[in-house]
């Protein structure tokens, strides 16, 4: 995807709320450094140790943004970003379904373009 080509190789890293972004990372040549919610379930809860380890990954890699899913609560992602300190932003992406009218993600194609723009803006 041309939009993502603008992201420099050294910044092509993702820290996300869920493992589902692994498919995106593989398809568009990004590294998935870590996830907030362990395993495949959105109902899983990370331990304090898992969150602390993820914060360390974010800090060590100099990750500028942590990505969350618009369909679930972003409170844990926000906590990781805040704990990492600095200017780590939380960016919400459309994952589980298309967005509401006016969101820029009302079709699957629009969803992919909107997410790509949000990722490129956050990492570029």
Tab-separated table of N, CA and C in Angstrom:
chain	number	residue	atom	x	y	z
A	1	UNK	N	0.853	-1.170	0.000
A	1	UNK	CA	0.000	0.000	0.000
A	1	UNK	C	0.899	1.233	0.000
A	2	UNK	N	0.701	2.090	-0.956
A	2	UNK	CA	1.551	3.266	-1.160
A	2	UNK	C	1.588	4.199	0.055
A	3	UNK	N	0.478	4.328	0.739
A	3	UNK	CA	0.402	5.214	1.907
A	3	UNK	C	1.434	4.798	2.953
A	4	UNK	N	1.598	3.505	3.137
A	4	UNK	CA	2.499	2.996	4.175
A	4	UNK	C	3.960	3.053	3.759
A	5	UNK	N	4.226	3.221	2.481
A	5	UNK	CA	5.602	3.309	2.000
A	5	UNK	C	6.326	4.511	2.595
A	6	UNK	N	5.589	5.497	3.051
A	6	UNK	CA	6.189	6.702	3.632
A	6	UNK	C	6.769	6.453	5.026
A	7	UNK	N	6.425	5.334	5.642
A	7	UNK	CA	6.934	5.033	6.982
A	7	UNK	C	8.351	4.469	6.844
A	8	UNK	N	9.340	5.146	7.438
A	8	UNK	CA	10.726	4.662	7.340
A	8	UNK	C	10.869	3.259	7.931
A	9	UNK	N	11.804	2.507	7.406
A	9	UNK	CA	12.001	1.121	7.837
A	9	UNK	C	12.194	1.001	9.345
A	10	UNK	N	12.954	1.901	9.939
A	10	UNK	CA	13.235	1.821	11.379
A	10	UNK	C	12.014	2.154	12.240
A	11	UNK	N	10.968	2.686	11.643
A	11	UNK	CA	9.751	3.028	12.405
A	11	UNK	C	8.579	2.122	12.055
A	12	UNK	N	8.848	1.057	11.309
A	12	UNK	CA	7.795	0.134	10.884
A	12	UNK	C	7.537	-0.910	11.978
A	13	UNK	N	7.165	-0.410	13.155
A	13	UNK	CA	6.909	-1.259	14.312
A	13	UNK	C	5.525	-0.949	14.868
A	14	UNK	N	4.859	-1.988	15.327
A	14	UNK	CA	3.520	-1.820	15.884
A	14	UNK	C	3.466	-2.384	17.297
A	15	UNK	N	2.853	-1.630	18.176
A	15	UNK	CA	2.427	-2.113	19.480
A	15	UNK	C	0.932	-1.864	19.481
A	16	UNK	N	0.169	-2.926	19.691
A	16	UNK	CA	-1.276	-2.844	19.517
A	16	UNK	C	-2.014	-3.422	20.719
A	17	UNK	N	-3.329	-3.284	20.679
A	17	UNK	CA	-4.128	-3.831	21.763
A	17	UNK	C	-4.393	-5.315	21.606
A	18	UNK	N	-4.217	-5.864	20.415
A	18	UNK	CA	-4.642	-7.236	20.169
A	18	UNK	C	-3.785	-7.893	19.094
A	19	UNK	N	-3.635	-9.183	19.179
A	19	UNK	CA	-2.834	-9.965	18.249
A	19	UNK	C	-3.348	-9.904	16.808
A	20	UNK	N	-4.586	-9.489	16.603
A	20	UNK	CA	-5.157	-9.474	15.254
A	20	UNK	C	-4.370	-8.580	14.301
A	21	UNK	N	-3.609	-7.643	14.822
A	21	UNK	CA	-2.805	-6.780	13.963
A	21	UNK	C	-1.599	-7.507	13.372
A	22	UNK	N	-1.340	-8.717	13.824
A	22	UNK	CA	-0.247	-9.507	13.282
A	22	UNK	C	-0.399	-9.743	11.789
A	23	UNK	N	-1.623	-9.922	11.337
A	23	UNK	CA	-1.876	-10.116	9.904
A	23	UNK	C	-1.509	-8.857	9.119
A	24	UNK	N	-1.870	-7.716	9.653
A	24	UNK	CA	-1.533	-6.450	9.008
A	24	UNK	C	-0.018	-6.291	8.950
A	25	UNK	N	0.653	-6.548	10.070
A	25	UNK	CA	2.105	-6.402	10.136
A	25	UNK	C	2.789	-7.278	9.088
A	26	UNK	N	2.343	-8.498	8.975
A	26	UNK	CA	2.942	-9.422	8.012
A	26	UNK	C	2.668	-8.972	6.578
A	27	UNK	N	1.459	-8.553	6.304
A	27	UNK	CA	1.080	-8.166	4.940
A	27	UNK	C	1.794	-6.910	4.462
A	28	UNK	N	2.095	-5.983	5.380
A	28	UNK	CA	2.651	-4.691	4.977
A	28	UNK	C	4.066	-4.448	5.515
A	29	UNK	N	4.746	-5.517	5.897
A	29	UNK	CA	6.149	-5.461	6.281
A	29	UNK	C	6.411	-4.569	7.499
A	30	UNK	N	5.651	-4.814	8.553
A	30	UNK	CA	5.857	-4.168	9.848
A	30	UNK	C	6.240	-5.243	10.846
A	31	UNK	N	6.879	-4.854	11.938
A	31	UNK	CA	7.156	-5.773	13.040
A	31	UNK	C	6.153	-5.509	14.145
A	32	UNK	N	5.496	-6.558	14.615
A	32	UNK	CA	4.590	-6.443	15.749
A	32	UNK	C	5.415	-6.680	17.005
A	33	UNK	N	5.753	-5.590	17.717
A	33	UNK	CA	6.639	-5.682	18.879
A	33	UNK	C	5.947	-6.209	20.123
A	34	UNK	N	4.640	-5.987	20.223
A	34	UNK	CA	3.935	-6.440	21.410
A	34	UNK	C	2.469	-6.109	21.342
A	35	UNK	N	1.708	-6.792	22.203
A	35	UNK	CA	0.270	-6.562	22.286
A	35	UNK	C	-0.124	-6.380	23.746
A	36	UNK	N	-1.126	-5.571	23.965
A	36	UNK	CA	-1.606	-5.310	25.325
A	36	UNK	C	-2.419	-6.491	25.835
A	37	UNK	N	-3.331	-7.006	25.011
A	37	UNK	CA	-4.182	-8.126	25.409
A	37	UNK	C	-3.541	-9.415	24.918
A	38	UNK	N	-3.102	-10.272	25.831
A	38	UNK	CA	-2.413	-11.496	25.420
A	38	UNK	C	-3.378	-12.522	24.823
A	39	UNK	N	-2.839	-13.388	23.983
A	39	UNK	CA	-3.637	-14.465	23.423
A	39	UNK	C	-4.616	-13.971	22.378
A	40	UNK	N	-5.547	-14.817	22.003
A	40	UNK	CA	-6.466	-14.498	20.917
A	40	UNK	C	-7.786	-13.903	21.346
A	41	UNK	N	-8.058	-13.821	22.632
A	41	UNK	CA	-9.359	-13.350	23.105
A	41	UNK	C	-9.327	-11.883	23.483
A	42	UNK	N	-10.356	-11.156	23.090
A	42	UNK	CA	-10.442	-9.756	23.515
A	42	UNK	C	-10.863	-9.646	24.980
A	43	UNK	N	-11.282	-10.770	25.585
A	43	UNK	CA	-11.684	-10.774	26.988
A	43	UNK	C	-10.519	-11.047	27.935
A	44	UNK	N	-9.363	-11.436	27.391
A	44	UNK	CA	-8.211	-11.753	28.230
A	44	UNK	C	-7.727	-10.498	28.951
A	45	UNK	N	-7.111	-10.697	30.097
A	45	UNK	CA	-6.583	-9.584	30.884
A	45	UNK	C	-5.092	-9.797	31.081
A	46	UNK	N	-4.278	-8.814	30.721
A	46	UNK	CA	-2.840	-8.958	30.933
A	46	UNK	C	-2.500	-8.824	32.411
A	47	UNK	N	-1.425	-9.482	32.813
A	47	UNK	CA	-0.957	-9.352	34.192
A	47	UNK	C	-0.179	-8.046	34.330
A	48	UNK	N	0.065	-7.647	35.549
A	48	UNK	CA	0.873	-6.445	35.799
A	48	UNK	C	2.260	-6.607	35.202
A	49	UNK	N	2.820	-7.804	35.317
A	49	UNK	CA	4.147	-8.069	34.764
A	49	UNK	C	4.133	-7.943	33.243
A	50	UNK	N	3.110	-8.470	32.585
A	50	UNK	CA	3.018	-8.364	31.125
A	50	UNK	C	2.919	-6.908	30.684
A	51	UNK	N	2.148	-6.109	31.407
A	51	UNK	CA	2.031	-4.691	31.069
A	51	UNK	C	3.360	-3.966	31.292
A	52	UNK	N	4.036	-4.282	32.391
A	52	UNK	CA	5.331	-3.651	32.674
A	52	UNK	C	6.347	-4.010	31.590
A	53	UNK	N	6.341	-5.262	31.145
A	53	UNK	CA	7.255	-5.688	30.078
A	53	UNK	C	6.942	-4.963	28.770
A	54	UNK	N	5.658	-4.772	28.484
A	54	UNK	CA	5.268	-4.064	27.264
A	54	UNK	C	5.680	-2.594	27.336
A	55	UNK	N	5.526	-1.970	28.482
A	55	UNK	CA	5.972	-0.586	28.660
A	55	UNK	C	7.469	-0.492	28.379
A	56	UNK	N	8.225	-1.462	28.867
A	56	UNK	CA	9.669	-1.476	28.626
A	56	UNK	C	9.981	-1.616	27.130
A	57	UNK	N	9.231	-2.439	26.422
A	57	UNK	CA	9.413	-2.593	24.972
A	57	UNK	C	9.156	-1.261	24.277
A	58	UNK	N	8.084	-0.595	24.655
A	58	UNK	CA	7.733	0.702	24.058
A	58	UNK	C	8.852	1.711	24.302
A	59	UNK	N	9.345	1.755	25.516
A	59	UNK	CA	10.416	2.701	25.856
A	59	UNK	C	11.715	2.365	25.117
A	60	UNK	N	12.104	1.096	25.148
A	60	UNK	CA	13.371	0.680	24.529
A	60	UNK	C	13.379	0.901	23.021
A	61	UNK	N	12.238	0.675	22.383
A	61	UNK	CA	12.159	0.807	20.927
A	61	UNK	C	11.852	2.240	20.492
A	62	UNK	N	11.527	3.103	21.442
A	62	UNK	CA	11.182	4.478	21.086
A	62	UNK	C	9.910	4.551	20.257
A	63	UNK	N	8.954	3.706	20.581
A	63	UNK	CA	7.697	3.632	19.834
A	63	UNK	C	6.913	4.931	20.016
A	64	UNK	N	6.540	5.608	18.915
A	64	UNK	CA	5.833	6.875	19.041
A	64	UNK	C	4.317	6.744	19.238
A	65	UNK	N	3.776	5.541	18.942
A	65	UNK	CA	2.328	5.369	19.041
A	65	UNK	C	1.990	3.922	19.366
A	66	UNK	N	0.918	3.762	20.125
A	66	UNK	CA	0.355	2.455	20.426
A	66	UNK	C	-1.041	2.457	19.809
A	67	UNK	N	-1.358	1.375	19.114
A	67	UNK	CA	-2.604	1.326	18.347
A	67	UNK	C	-3.662	0.513	19.058
A	68	UNK	N	-4.887	1.042	19.030
A	68	UNK	CA	-6.024	0.430	19.689
A	68	UNK	C	-7.146	0.219	18.679
A	69	UNK	N	-8.098	-0.594	19.061
A	69	UNK	CA	-9.243	-0.940	18.233
A	69	UNK	C	-10.439	-0.087	18.664
A	70	UNK	N	-11.105	0.558	17.730
A	70	UNK	CA	-12.249	1.411	18.071
A	70	UNK	C	-13.401	0.640	18.707
A	71	UNK	N	-13.435	-0.686	18.523
A	71	UNK	CA	-14.564	-1.481	18.997
A	71	UNK	C	-14.436	-1.908	20.458
A	72	UNK	N	-13.274	-1.693	21.072
A	72	UNK	CA	-13.089	-2.100	22.469
A	72	UNK	C	-12.535	-0.933	23.279
A	73	UNK	N	-12.582	-1.066	24.570
A	73	UNK	CA	-12.052	-0.023	25.451
A	73	UNK	C	-10.552	0.112	25.251
A	74	UNK	N	-10.094	1.344	25.185
A	74	UNK	CA	-8.670	1.589	24.994
A	74	UNK	C	-7.969	1.930	26.310
A	75	UNK	N	-8.603	1.667	27.439
A	75	UNK	CA	-8.036	2.080	28.732
A	75	UNK	C	-6.684	1.426	29.016
A	76	UNK	N	-6.513	0.145	28.699
A	76	UNK	CA	-5.220	-0.500	28.938
A	76	UNK	C	-4.151	0.046	27.998
A	77	UNK	N	-4.522	0.323	26.754
A	77	UNK	CA	-3.580	0.897	25.796
A	77	UNK	C	-3.158	2.284	26.265
A	78	UNK	N	-4.112	3.052	26.736
A	78	UNK	CA	-3.810	4.389	27.251
A	78	UNK	C	-2.894	4.314	28.472
A	79	UNK	N	-3.101	3.307	29.321
A	79	UNK	CA	-2.252	3.134	30.498
A	79	UNK	C	-0.822	2.793	30.083
A	80	UNK	N	-0.661	1.935	29.093
A	80	UNK	CA	0.679	1.581	28.600
A	80	UNK	C	1.371	2.825	28.043
A	81	UNK	N	0.658	3.581	27.219
A	81	UNK	CA	1.240	4.796	26.630
A	81	UNK	C	1.632	5.794	27.708
A	82	UNK	N	0.772	5.992	28.692
A	82	UNK	CA	1.062	6.946	29.768
A	82	UNK	C	2.253	6.483	30.603
A	83	UNK	N	2.298	5.202	30.908
A	83	UNK	CA	3.390	4.661	31.717
A	83	UNK	C	4.721	4.731	30.972
A	84	UNK	N	4.678	4.589	29.652
A	84	UNK	CA	5.904	4.670	28.847
A	84	UNK	C	6.467	6.080	28.861
A	85	UNK	N	5.591	7.050	29.100
A	85	UNK	CA	6.036	8.434	29.193
A	85	UNK	C	6.332	9.038	27.836
A	86	UNK	N	6.908	10.206	27.866
A	86	UNK	CA	7.249	10.877	26.617
A	86	UNK	C	6.020	11.267	25.828
A	87	UNK	N	6.149	11.177	24.546
A	87	UNK	CA	5.091	11.616	23.640
A	87	UNK	C	4.378	10.448	22.969
A	88	UNK	N	4.256	9.305	23.636
A	88	UNK	CA	3.597	8.144	23.054
A	88	UNK	C	2.107	8.435	22.939
A	89	UNK	N	1.604	8.387	21.719
A	89	UNK	CA	0.184	8.648	21.514
A	89	UNK	C	-0.590	7.352	21.338
A	90	UNK	N	-1.880	7.390	21.598
A	90	UNK	CA	-2.777	6.267	21.357
A	90	UNK	C	-3.573	6.594	20.102
A	91	UNK	N	-3.529	5.687	19.139
A	91	UNK	CA	-4.223	5.882	17.867
A	91	UNK	C	-5.239	4.764	17.714
A	92	UNK	N	-6.511	5.134	17.565
A	92	UNK	CA	-7.566	4.140	17.402
A	92	UNK	C	-7.756	3.812	15.931
A	93	UNK	N	-7.786	2.494	15.641
A	93	UNK	CA	-7.979	1.996	14.287
A	93	UNK	C	-9.282	1.208	14.196
A	94	UNK	N	-9.827	1.123	13.008
A	94	UNK	CA	-11.018	0.307	12.758
A	94	UNK	C	-10.551	-1.106	12.455
A	95	UNK	N	-11.045	-2.074	13.232
A	95	UNK	CA	-10.582	-3.442	13.069
A	95	UNK	C	-11.745	-4.410	12.897
A	96	UNK	N	-12.616	-4.471	13.859
A	96	UNK	CA	-13.672	-5.474	13.871
A	96	UNK	C	-14.822	-5.196	12.932
A	97	UNK	N	-15.020	-3.945	12.579
A	97	UNK	CA	-16.117	-3.597	11.691
A	97	UNK	C	-15.880	-2.205	11.119
A	98	UNK	N	-16.669	-1.888	10.120
A	98	UNK	CA	-16.568	-0.565	9.522
A	98	UNK	C	-17.059	0.484	10.510
A	99	UNK	N	-16.754	1.736	10.223
A	99	UNK	CA	-17.121	2.821	11.117
A	99	UNK	C	-18.448	3.452	10.758
A	100	UNK	N	-18.912	4.343	11.603
A	100	UNK	CA	-20.179	5.031	11.353
A	100	UNK	C	-20.052	6.047	10.219
A	101	UNK	N	-21.156	6.503	9.729
A	101	UNK	CA	-21.192	7.520	8.671
A	101	UNK	C	-20.323	8.708	9.080
A	102	UNK	N	-19.487	9.158	8.166
A	102	UNK	CA	-18.612	10.294	8.432
A	102	UNK	C	-17.273	9.926	9.055
A	103	UNK	N	-17.052	8.656	9.328
A	103	UNK	CA	-15.808	8.227	9.971
A	103	UNK	C	-14.658	8.062	8.989
A	104	UNK	N	-14.982	7.982	7.700
A	104	UNK	CA	-13.956	7.684	6.712
A	104	UNK	C	-13.700	6.201	6.601
A	105	UNK	N	-14.489	5.399	7.298
A	105	UNK	CA	-14.299	3.944	7.304
A	105	UNK	C	-15.629	3.212	7.141
A	106	UNK	N	-16.482	3.723	6.266
A	106	UNK	CA	-17.828	3.144	6.127
A	106	UNK	C	-17.882	1.936	5.204
A	107	UNK	N	-16.812	1.670	4.471
A	107	UNK	CA	-16.700	0.440	3.683
A	107	UNK	C	-15.379	-0.217	4.066
A	108	UNK	N	-15.215	-1.479	3.697
A	108	UNK	CA	-13.961	-2.151	4.026
A	108	UNK	C	-12.777	-1.455	3.357
A	109	UNK	N	-12.925	-1.062	2.112
A	109	UNK	CA	-11.843	-0.377	1.397
A	109	UNK	C	-11.495	0.939	2.096
A	110	UNK	N	-12.519	1.703	2.491
A	110	UNK	CA	-12.280	2.961	3.204
A	110	UNK	C	-11.618	2.710	4.561
A	111	UNK	N	-12.056	1.661	5.238
A	111	UNK	CA	-11.476	1.290	6.530
A	111	UNK	C	-9.977	1.050	6.382
A	112	UNK	N	-9.584	0.276	5.382
A	112	UNK	CA	-8.168	-0.023	5.172
A	112	UNK	C	-7.372	1.246	4.863
A	113	UNK	N	-7.923	2.114	4.037
A	113	UNK	CA	-7.234	3.363	3.706
A	113	UNK	C	-7.120	4.281	4.923
A	114	UNK	N	-8.190	4.388	5.688
A	114	UNK	CA	-8.179	5.226	6.885
A	114	UNK	C	-7.162	4.704	7.891
A	115	UNK	N	-7.172	3.394	8.145
A	115	UNK	CA	-6.205	2.816	9.076
A	115	UNK	C	-4.778	3.030	8.579
A	116	UNK	N	-4.552	2.833	7.284
A	116	UNK	CA	-3.203	3.027	6.732
A	116	UNK	C	-2.749	4.480	6.924
A	117	UNK	N	-3.634	5.422	6.690
A	117	UNK	CA	-3.283	6.846	6.880
A	117	UNK	C	-2.970	7.135	8.352
A	118	UNK	N	-3.782	6.594	9.247
A	118	UNK	CA	-3.563	6.822	10.677
A	118	UNK	C	-2.224	6.237	11.118
A	119	UNK	N	-1.895	5.041	10.641
A	119	UNK	CA	-0.625	4.413	10.988
A	119	UNK	C	0.538	5.208	10.407
A	120	UNK	N	0.438	5.567	9.130
A	120	UNK	CA	1.511	6.316	8.486
A	120	UNK	C	1.731	7.671	9.160
A	121	UNK	N	0.650	8.344	9.525
A	121	UNK	CA	0.771	9.632	10.210
A	121	UNK	C	1.437	9.486	11.573
A	122	UNK	N	1.073	8.425	12.301
A	122	UNK	CA	1.613	8.222	13.652
A	122	UNK	C	3.084	7.799	13.638
A	123	UNK	N	3.477	7.046	12.614
A	123	UNK	CA	4.837	6.504	12.581
A	123	UNK	C	5.775	7.226	11.618
A	124	UNK	N	5.198	7.991	10.707
A	124	UNK	CA	6.007	8.629	9.656
A	124	UNK	C	6.678	9.833	10.082
